[in-house]
Amino acid sequence: MSIKFDVRTSPQAWTQAAADIVCQTVRDNERPVLVLPTGGTPVPMYAELVRRYRAGEISFQKVTSFNLDEYVGLERSHPESYYSFMHRNFFDAVDVPAENIHLPDGRSAHPDEACAAYNAMLDEVGAVDLAVLGIGHNGHIGFNEPGADPAGRTHCETLSLQTRQANARFFEDDLDKVPTHALTMGLGDILKAKKILLLANGEAKAAIIRKAFQGPVTREVPCSLLQNHPNVVVLLDEGAASLLEKA
Ligand code: F6R
């Protein structure tokens, strides 16, 4: 197993470490290809990347990005669409060329066609240099819920009740407003990335972090599949690391 745990003791150090890995990938590759997450966890990382861009420390002009997922049925202009999230937190403030930004099209009347189109774009770009991931309380990565196909590609996933409850905080705590489906890159797509950065913080993630990285590899805990990947950094704060057994 080549998982590298990196446990940081302050939010600032955690954020710097996340931004460092993204910037290193951007600098090391002529045409860097990134897979990017949404959710609460990466927000400070995006803020730090924006800060570095504004300070002239980094440019994202050569970057091609693919977001992990998008809700089905939300207009792009909806404040909680992942399209809105990414533009608000990152793309509007940096220099990633608009034509290099990709998110699955959750508004399509034909989700299968939207997924096929996304897969075609992924195939065209070739290798992903870095996939940045969060983790759901049930071990999902992207929106690959427990049981998802380990070799799967971009597809439409039914969100579990637990996932929808966790995300209700972004929808005025109204479960009825949380979409029931999302388009997500598949586990097969994610696992093909050359490098993976898994982000988690807070004690609420401690149990799933332990299960994912110190429990058996099983499709019931999608994140556990990362144990078979050759190049994974798991960046945690002390809360998220608190149930890990010391090696
Ligand atoms: C979001 C995504 C999800 C989240 C996960 C954790 O693009 O792919 O897997 O990373 O649900 O979300 P937060 O960070 O809100 O706890």
PDB file of N, CA and C in Angstrom, residues 97-160:
ATOM      1  N   PRO A  97      -8.308  28.849 -18.536  1.00  0.00           N
ATOM      2  CA  PRO A  97      -9.108  29.250 -19.700  1.00  0.00           C
ATOM      3  C   PRO A  97     -10.480  28.568 -19.675  1.00  0.00           C
ATOM      4  N   ALA A  98     -11.514  29.348 -20.008  1.00  0.00           N
ATOM      5  CA  ALA A  98     -12.887  28.818 -19.913  1.00  0.00           C
ATOM      6  C   ALA A  98     -13.040  27.517 -20.691  1.00  0.00           C
ATOM      7  N   GLU A  99     -12.349  27.439 -21.841  1.00  0.00           N
ATOM      8  CA  GLU A  99     -12.527  26.238 -22.679  1.00  0.00           C
ATOM      9  C   GLU A  99     -11.847  25.004 -22.066  1.00  0.00           C
ATOM     10  N   ASN A 100     -11.032  25.213 -21.050  1.00  0.00           N
ATOM     11  CA  ASN A 100     -10.357  24.070 -20.399  1.00  0.00           C
ATOM     12  C   ASN A 100     -11.114  23.563 -19.177  1.00  0.00           C
ATOM     13  N   ILE A 101     -12.231  24.224 -18.852  1.00  0.00           N
ATOM     14  CA  ILE A 101     -12.998  23.870 -17.642  1.00  0.00           C
ATOM     15  C   ILE A 101     -14.113  22.899 -18.026  1.00  0.00           C
ATOM     16  N   HIS A 102     -14.170  21.777 -17.331  1.00  0.00           N
ATOM     17  CA  HIS A 102     -15.197  20.782 -17.646  1.00  0.00           C
ATOM     18  C   HIS A 102     -15.946  20.366 -16.387  1.00  0.00           C
ATOM     19  N   LEU A 103     -17.273  20.372 -16.486  1.00  0.00           N
ATOM     20  CA  LEU A 103     -18.124  19.755 -15.450  1.00  0.00           C
ATOM     21  C   LEU A 103     -19.157  18.913 -16.180  1.00  0.00           C
ATOM     22  N   PRO A 104     -19.581  17.792 -15.586  1.00  0.00           N
ATOM     23  CA  PRO A 104     -20.653  17.037 -16.229  1.00  0.00           C
ATOM     24  C   PRO A 104     -21.890  17.926 -16.355  1.00  0.00           C
ATOM     25  N   ASP A 105     -22.674  17.700 -17.403  1.00  0.00           N
ATOM     26  CA  ASP A 105     -23.850  18.535 -17.652  1.00  0.00           C
ATOM     27  C   ASP A 105     -25.076  17.953 -16.957  1.00  0.00           C
ATOM     28  N   GLY A 106     -25.322  18.433 -15.753  1.00  0.00           N
ATOM     29  CA  GLY A 106     -26.432  17.914 -14.952  1.00  0.00           C
ATOM     30  C   GLY A 106     -27.797  18.391 -15.418  1.00  0.00           C
ATOM     31  N   ARG A 107     -27.819  19.288 -16.400  1.00  0.00           N
ATOM     32  CA  ARG A 107     -29.115  19.785 -16.880  1.00  0.00           C
ATOM     33  C   ARG A 107     -29.618  19.012 -18.084  1.00  0.00           C
ATOM     34  N   SER A 108     -28.768  18.139 -18.595  1.00  0.00           N
ATOM     35  CA  SER A 108     -29.133  17.443 -19.827  1.00  0.00           C
ATOM     36  C   SER A 108     -30.389  16.594 -19.634  1.00  0.00           C
ATOM     37  N   ALA A 109     -31.250  16.622 -20.635  1.00  0.00           N
ATOM     38  CA  ALA A 109     -32.438  15.758 -20.602  1.00  0.00           C
ATOM     39  C   ALA A 109     -32.026  14.307 -20.857  1.00  0.00           C
ATOM     40  N   HIS A 110     -30.789  14.114 -21.301  1.00  0.00           N
ATOM     41  CA  HIS A 110     -30.303  12.763 -21.612  1.00  0.00           C
ATOM     42  C   HIS A 110     -29.019  12.502 -20.828  1.00  0.00           C
ATOM     43  N   PRO A 111     -29.145  12.150 -19.542  1.00  0.00           N
ATOM     44  CA  PRO A 111     -27.959  11.983 -18.707  1.00  0.00           C
ATOM     45  C   PRO A 111     -26.948  10.991 -19.282  1.00  0.00           C
ATOM     46  N   ASP A 112     -27.418   9.928 -19.924  1.00  0.00           N
ATOM     47  CA  ASP A 112     -26.458   8.952 -20.468  1.00  0.00           C
ATOM     48  C   ASP A 112     -25.591   9.590 -21.547  1.00  0.00           C
ATOM     49  N   GLU A 113     -26.222  10.439 -22.342  1.00  0.00           N
ATOM     50  CA  GLU A 113     -25.439  11.120 -23.392  1.00  0.00           C
ATOM     51  C   GLU A 113     -24.467  12.119 -22.777  1.00  0.00           C
ATOM     52  N   ALA A 114     -24.918  12.801 -21.715  1.00  0.00           N
ATOM     53  CA  ALA A 114     -24.025  13.759 -21.047  1.00  0.00           C
ATOM     54  C   ALA A 114     -22.813  13.021 -20.449  1.00  0.00           C
ATOM     55  N   CYS A 115     -23.049  11.848 -19.910  1.00  0.00           N
ATOM     56  CA  CYS A 115     -21.945  11.056 -19.334  1.00  0.00           C
ATOM     57  C   CYS A 115     -21.001  10.571 -20.429  1.00  0.00           C
ATOM     58  N   ALA A 116     -21.579  10.112 -21.534  1.00  0.00           N
ATOM     59  CA  ALA A 116     -20.742   9.635 -22.647  1.00  0.00           C
ATOM     60  C   ALA A 116     -19.881  10.783 -23.174  1.00  0.00           C
ATOM     61  N   ALA A 117     -20.476  11.984 -23.231  1.00  0.00           N
ATOM     62  CA  ALA A 117     -19.720  13.141 -23.715  1.00  0.00           C
ATOM     63  C   ALA A 117     -18.570  13.458 -22.751  1.00  0.00           C
ATOM     64  N   TYR A 118     -18.841  13.339 -21.462  1.00  0.00           N
ATOM     65  CA  TYR A 118     -17.791  13.615 -20.466  1.00  0.00           C
ATOM     66  C   TYR A 118     -16.663  12.587 -20.588  1.00  0.00           C
ATOM     67  N   ASN A 119     -17.045  11.329 -20.746  1.00  0.00           N
ATOM     68  CA  ASN A 119     -16.025  10.283 -20.903  1.00  0.00           C
ATOM     69  C   ASN A 119     -15.180  10.530 -22.149  1.00  0.00           C
ATOM     70  N   ALA A 120     -15.830  10.983 -23.211  1.00  0.00           N
ATOM     71  CA  ALA A 120     -15.081  11.253 -24.446  1.00  0.00           C
ATOM     72  C   ALA A 120     -14.067  12.375 -24.214  1.00  0.00           C
ATOM     73  N   MET A 121     -14.473  13.389 -23.431  1.00  0.00           N
ATOM     74  CA  MET A 121     -13.531  14.493 -23.153  1.00  0.00           C
ATOM     75  C   MET A 121     -12.378  14.007 -22.278  1.00  0.00           C
ATOM     76  N   LEU A 122     -12.694  13.150 -21.333  1.00  0.00           N
ATOM     77  CA  LEU A 122     -11.633  12.586 -20.492  1.00  0.00           C
ATOM     78  C   LEU A 122     -10.668  11.747 -21.334  1.00  0.00           C
ATOM     79  N   ASP A 123     -11.220  10.982 -22.239  1.00  0.00           N
ATOM     80  CA  ASP A 123     -10.368  10.140 -23.096  1.00  0.00           C
ATOM     81  C   ASP A 123      -9.473  10.999 -23.971  1.00  0.00           C
ATOM     82  N   GLU A 124     -10.031  12.095 -24.434  1.00  0.00           N
ATOM     83  CA  GLU A 124      -9.276  12.948 -25.338  1.00  0.00           C
ATOM     84  C   GLU A 124      -8.067  13.570 -24.636  1.00  0.00           C
ATOM     85  N   VAL A 125      -8.273  13.930 -23.379  1.00  0.00           N
ATOM     86  CA  VAL A 125      -7.198  14.618 -22.659  1.00  0.00           C
ATOM     87  C   VAL A 125      -6.123  13.622 -22.179  1.00  0.00           C
ATOM     88  N   GLY A 126      -6.482  12.364 -22.101  1.00  0.00           N
ATOM     89  CA  GLY A 126      -5.502  11.355 -21.697  1.00  0.00           C
ATOM     90  C   GLY A 126      -5.360  11.276 -20.197  1.00  0.00           C
ATOM     91  N   ALA A 127      -4.107  11.355 -19.717  1.00  0.00           N
ATOM     92  CA  ALA A 127      -3.869  11.086 -18.299  1.00  0.00           C
ATOM     93  C   ALA A 127      -4.215  12.270 -17.404  1.00  0.00           C
ATOM     94  N   VAL A 128      -4.791  11.973 -16.265  1.00  0.00           N
ATOM     95  CA  VAL A 128      -5.024  12.982 -15.225  1.00  0.00           C
ATOM     96  C   VAL A 128      -3.781  13.013 -14.332  1.00  0.00           C
ATOM     97  N   ASP A 129      -3.233  14.198 -14.113  1.00  0.00           N
ATOM     98  CA  ASP A 129      -2.017  14.296 -13.290  1.00  0.00           C
ATOM     99  C   ASP A 129      -2.324  14.238 -11.805  1.00  0.00           C
ATOM    100  N   LEU A 130      -3.413  14.883 -11.398  1.00  0.00           N
ATOM    101  CA  LEU A 130      -3.763  14.904  -9.970  1.00  0.00           C
ATOM    102  C   LEU A 130      -5.282  14.923  -9.834  1.00  0.00           C
ATOM    103  N   ALA A 131      -5.797  13.999  -9.034  1.00  0.00           N
ATOM    104  CA  ALA A 131      -7.222  14.033  -8.667  1.00  0.00           C
ATOM    105  C   ALA A 131      -7.303  14.413  -7.199  1.00  0.00           C
ATOM    106  N   VAL A 132      -7.982  15.515  -6.928  1.00  0.00           N
ATOM    107  CA  VAL A 132      -8.203  15.942  -5.544  1.00  0.00           C
ATOM    108  C   VAL A 132      -9.602  15.476  -5.159  1.00  0.00           C
ATOM    109  N   LEU A 133      -9.690  14.803  -4.021  1.00  0.00           N
ATOM    110  CA  LEU A 133     -10.964  14.206  -3.604  1.00  0.00           C
ATOM    111  C   LEU A 133     -11.319  14.600  -2.179  1.00  0.00           C
ATOM    112  N   GLY A 134     -12.631  14.696  -1.901  1.00  0.00           N
ATOM    113  CA  GLY A 134     -13.118  14.668  -0.531  1.00  0.00           C
ATOM    114  C   GLY A 134     -13.633  13.261  -0.257  1.00  0.00           C
ATOM    115  N   ILE A 135     -14.216  13.061   0.898  1.00  0.00           N
ATOM    116  CA  ILE A 135     -14.782  11.747   1.221  1.00  0.00           C
ATOM    117  C   ILE A 135     -16.115  11.947   1.938  1.00  0.00           C
ATOM    118  N   GLY A 136     -17.109  11.170   1.525  1.00  0.00           N
ATOM    119  CA  GLY A 136     -18.405  11.222   2.193  1.00  0.00           C
ATOM    120  C   GLY A 136     -18.391  10.374   3.461  1.00  0.00           C
ATOM    121  N   HIS A 137     -19.367  10.608   4.309  1.00  0.00           N
ATOM    122  CA  HIS A 137     -19.425   9.844   5.566  1.00  0.00           C
ATOM    123  C   HIS A 137     -19.609   8.347   5.318  1.00  0.00           C
ATOM    124  N   ASN A 138     -20.129   7.993   4.164  1.00  0.00           N
ATOM    125  CA  ASN A 138     -20.290   6.574   3.836  1.00  0.00           C
ATOM    126  C   ASN A 138     -19.139   6.056   2.970  1.00  0.00           C
ATOM    127  N   GLY A 139     -18.113   6.865   2.808  1.00  0.00           N
ATOM    128  CA  GLY A 139     -16.940   6.425   2.042  1.00  0.00           C
ATOM    129  C   GLY A 139     -17.024   6.750   0.564  1.00  0.00           C
ATOM    130  N   HIS A 140     -18.044   7.518   0.150  1.00  0.00           N
ATOM    131  CA  HIS A 140     -18.089   7.824  -1.288  1.00  0.00           C
ATOM    132  C   HIS A 140     -16.950   8.754  -1.673  1.00  0.00           C
ATOM    133  N   ILE A 141     -16.501   8.580  -2.905  1.00  0.00           N
ATOM    134  CA  ILE A 141     -15.573   9.535  -3.521  1.00  0.00           C
ATOM    135  C   ILE A 141     -16.195   9.926  -4.862  1.00  0.00           C
ATOM    136  N   GLY A 142     -16.043  11.213  -5.248  1.00  0.00           N
ATOM    137  CA  GLY A 142     -16.974  11.716  -6.247  1.00  0.00           C
ATOM    138  C   GLY A 142     -18.343  11.441  -5.645  1.00  0.00           C
ATOM    139  N   PHE A 143     -19.291  11.072  -6.474  1.00  0.00           N
ATOM    140  CA  PHE A 143     -20.563  10.605  -5.895  1.00  0.00           C
ATOM    141  C   PHE A 143     -20.720   9.106  -6.128  1.00  0.00           C
ATOM    142  N   ASN A 144     -19.608   8.403  -6.104  1.00  0.00           N
ATOM    143  CA  ASN A 144     -19.672   6.944  -6.197  1.00  0.00           C
ATOM    144  C   ASN A 144     -20.060   6.398  -4.831  1.00  0.00           C
ATOM    145  N   GLU A 145     -21.332   6.043  -4.713  1.00  0.00           N
ATOM    146  CA  GLU A 145     -21.868   5.583  -3.441  1.00  0.00           C
ATOM    147  C   GLU A 145     -21.479   4.120  -3.203  1.00  0.00           C
ATOM    148  N   PRO A 146     -21.620   3.621  -1.962  1.00  0.00           N
ATOM    149  CA  PRO A 146     -21.259   2.227  -1.672  1.00  0.00           C
ATOM    150  C   PRO A 146     -21.867   1.259  -2.692  1.00  0.00           C
ATOM    151  N   GLY A 147     -21.013   0.347  -3.181  1.00  0.00           N
ATOM    152  CA  GLY A 147     -21.455  -0.635  -4.165  1.00  0.00           C
ATOM    153  C   GLY A 147     -21.125  -0.238  -5.593  1.00  0.00           C
ATOM    154  N   ALA A 148     -20.662   1.006  -5.799  1.00  0.00           N
ATOM    155  CA  ALA A 148     -20.372   1.469  -7.170  1.00  0.00           C
ATOM    156  C   ALA A 148     -19.305   0.577  -7.816  1.00  0.00           C
ATOM    157  N   ASP A 149     -19.382   0.496  -9.131  1.00  0.00           N
ATOM    158  CA  ASP A 149     -18.462  -0.346  -9.912  1.00  0.00           C
ATOM    159  C   ASP A 149     -17.028   0.203  -9.824  1.00  0.00           C
ATOM    160  N   PRO A 150     -16.093  -0.595  -9.324  1.00  0.00           N
ATOM    161  CA  PRO A 150     -14.708  -0.111  -9.198  1.00  0.00           C
ATOM    162  C   PRO A 150     -14.073   0.278 -10.529  1.00  0.00           C
ATOM    163  N   ALA A 151     -14.618  -0.245 -11.635  1.00  0.00           N
ATOM    164  CA  ALA A 151     -14.063   0.100 -12.947  1.00  0.00           C
ATOM    165  C   ALA A 151     -14.955   1.108 -13.668  1.00  0.00           C
ATOM    166  N   GLY A 152     -15.954   1.624 -12.961  1.00  0.00           N
ATOM    167  CA  GLY A 152     -16.982   2.436 -13.620  1.00  0.00           C
ATOM    168  C   GLY A 152     -16.466   3.748 -14.177  1.00  0.00           C
ATOM    169  N   ARG A 153     -17.204   4.231 -15.161  1.00  0.00           N
ATOM    170  CA  ARG A 153     -16.886   5.527 -15.756  1.00  0.00           C
ATOM    171  C   ARG A 153     -17.984   6.518 -15.364  1.00  0.00           C
ATOM    172  N   THR A 154     -17.947   7.707 -15.949  1.00  0.00           N
ATOM    173  CA  THR A 154     -18.944   8.732 -15.606  1.00  0.00           C
ATOM    174  C   THR A 154     -20.350   8.170 -15.809  1.00  0.00           C
ATOM    175  N   HIS A 155     -21.172   8.331 -14.795  1.00  0.00           N
ATOM    176  CA  HIS A 155     -22.518   7.759 -14.848  1.00  0.00           C
ATOM    177  C   HIS A 155     -23.444   8.568 -13.946  1.00  0.00           C
ATOM    178  N   CYS A 156     -24.725   8.245 -14.026  1.00  0.00           N
ATOM    179  CA  CYS A 156     -25.707   8.891 -13.161  1.00  0.00           C
ATOM    180  C   CYS A 156     -25.880   8.041 -11.911  1.00  0.00           C
ATOM    181  N   GLU A 157     -25.703   8.645 -10.752  1.00  0.00           N
ATOM    182  CA  GLU A 157     -25.762   7.898  -9.493  1.00  0.00           C
ATOM    183  C   GLU A 157     -26.966   8.388  -8.679  1.00  0.00           C
ATOM    184  N   THR A 158     -27.662   7.453  -8.050  1.00  0.00           N
ATOM    185  CA  THR A 158     -28.720   7.819  -7.107  1.00  0.00           C
ATOM    186  C   THR A 158     -28.050   8.135  -5.783  1.00  0.00           C
ATOM    187  N   LEU A 159     -28.273   9.340  -5.268  1.00  0.00           N
ATOM    188  CA  LEU A 159     -27.616   9.721  -4.014  1.00  0.00           C
ATOM    189  C   LEU A 159     -28.297   9.019  -2.839  1.00  0.00           C
ATOM    190  N   SER A 160     -27.481   8.537  -1.913  1.00  0.00           N
ATOM    191  CA  SER A 160     -28.031   7.868  -0.735  1.00  0.00           C
ATOM    192  C   SER A 160     -28.678   8.911   0.185  1.00  0.00           C
TER     193      SER A 160
END
